């Protein structure tokens, strides 16, 4: 979802993986599932859906899930860290990472809901085009993509800090519930960010360019 725009071969090289082995594992997984599902939501080809529908899905599904997950994890994190951090020193760093993630993601979603997404809906509406106050959609997209990269980095640190969300053998029910909730949040954020980076943002930039060209054909020459 983050740091994309590169080939699978380059990504595998950076991760120290054999690209042929990775492709084989992907093909085996697809065969075992009996289908090849869309990266953002199984069974849905979001790149072909109207942009308004994609935006509704992001806000109504991913934003809602993220906010609910953060609200659930915050007291659970405090409870588990308060009880177990002496024996499991990784908990306090993980708690700080989660706090930083929560502080990053909420204003990010608000900016999308109040600034970028309304403009994208306007672009999709077909009315007369006027330049946005932020100059071009590429400007907020650039900022939000940088924020996505920061979120991706925090998620990577969380995976490392929790041992890929594997609770220790002596973990209580709350400890296990915390790690499970963190894993669910990470999984949904990766889908959420991928959908924005790879579907919404490129389509919005292309749509704005088309609308600008139609409104000001001389400026496109």
mmCIF file with all atom_site columns, N, CA and C in Angstrom, residues 40 99 115 175 187 189 191 194 199 212:
data_model
loop_
_atom_site.group_PDB
_atom_site.id
_atom_site.type_symbol
_atom_site.label_atom_id
_atom_site.label_alt_id
_atom_site.label_comp_id
_atom_site.label_asym_id
_atom_site.label_entity_id
_atom_site.label_seq_id
_atom_site.pdbx_PDB_ins_code
_atom_site.Cartn_x
_atom_site.Cartn_y
_atom_site.Cartn_z
_atom_site.occupancy
_atom_site.B_iso_or_equiv
_atom_site.pdbx_formal_charge
_atom_site.auth_seq_id
_atom_site.auth_comp_id
_atom_site.auth_asym_id
_atom_site.auth_atom_id
_atom_site.pdbx_PDB_model_num
ATOM 1  N N  . UNK A 1 40  ? -8.514  -4.418  -2.803  1.00 0.00 ? 40  UNK A N  1
ATOM 2  C CA . UNK A 1 40  ? -9.198  -3.583  -1.833  1.00 0.00 ? 40  UNK A CA 1
ATOM 3  C C  . UNK A 1 40  ? -10.366 -4.299  -1.172  1.00 0.00 ? 40  UNK A C  1
ATOM 4  N N  . UNK A 1 99  ? -0.193  4.977   19.856  1.00 0.00 ? 99  UNK A N  1
ATOM 5  C CA . UNK A 1 99  ? -0.644  6.335   20.142  1.00 0.00 ? 99  UNK A CA 1
ATOM 6  C C  . UNK A 1 99  ? -0.288  7.275   19.002  1.00 0.00 ? 99  UNK A C  1
ATOM 7  N N  . UNK A 1 115 ? -12.022 17.839  2.742   1.00 0.00 ? 115 UNK A N  1
ATOM 8  C CA . UNK A 1 115 ? -11.326 18.601  1.699   1.00 0.00 ? 115 UNK A CA 1
ATOM 9  C C  . UNK A 1 115 ? -11.251 17.827  0.387   1.00 0.00 ? 115 UNK A C  1
ATOM 10 N N  . UNK A 1 175 ? -4.610  -9.594  26.703  1.00 0.00 ? 175 UNK A N  1
ATOM 11 C CA . UNK A 1 175 ? -3.368  -9.475  25.931  1.00 0.00 ? 175 UNK A CA 1
ATOM 12 C C  . UNK A 1 175 ? -3.584  -10.026 24.523  1.00 0.00 ? 175 UNK A C  1
ATOM 13 N N  . UNK A 1 187 ? -4.491  -4.815  9.074   1.00 0.00 ? 187 UNK A N  1
ATOM 14 C CA . UNK A 1 187 ? -4.989  -5.416  7.838   1.00 0.00 ? 187 UNK A CA 1
ATOM 15 C C  . UNK A 1 187 ? -5.948  -4.469  7.129   1.00 0.00 ? 187 UNK A C  1
ATOM 16 N N  . UNK A 1 189 ? -6.196  -1.163  7.501   1.00 0.00 ? 189 UNK A N  1
ATOM 17 C CA . UNK A 1 189 ? -5.509  0.048   7.045   1.00 0.00 ? 189 UNK A CA 1
ATOM 18 C C  . UNK A 1 189 ? -4.729  -0.205  5.760   1.00 0.00 ? 189 UNK A C  1
ATOM 19 N N  . UNK A 1 191 ? -5.548  -2.313  3.375   1.00 0.00 ? 191 UNK A N  1
ATOM 20 C CA . UNK A 1 191 ? -6.547  -2.319  2.300   1.00 0.00 ? 191 UNK A CA 1
ATOM 21 C C  . UNK A 1 191 ? -7.027  -0.900  2.001   1.00 0.00 ? 191 UNK A C  1
ATOM 22 N N  . UNK A 1 194 ? -4.241  1.170   0.320   1.00 0.00 ? 194 UNK A N  1
ATOM 23 C CA . UNK A 1 194 ? -4.024  0.687   -1.038  1.00 0.00 ? 194 UNK A CA 1
ATOM 24 C C  . UNK A 1 194 ? -5.124  1.166   -1.981  1.00 0.00 ? 194 UNK A C  1
ATOM 25 N N  . UNK A 1 199 ? -6.247  3.482   -6.526  1.00 0.00 ? 199 UNK A N  1
ATOM 26 C CA . UNK A 1 199 ? -7.497  3.651   -7.272  1.00 0.00 ? 199 UNK A CA 1
ATOM 27 C C  . UNK A 1 199 ? -7.972  5.103   -7.220  1.00 0.00 ? 199 UNK A C  1
ATOM 28 N N  . UNK A 1 212 ? -10.037 19.923  -16.729 1.00 0.00 ? 212 UNK A N  1
ATOM 29 C CA . UNK A 1 212 ? -9.314  21.156  -17.004 1.00 0.00 ? 212 UNK A CA 1
ATOM 30 C C  . UNK A 1 212 ? -9.112  21.350  -18.508 1.00 0.00 ? 212 UNK A C  1
#
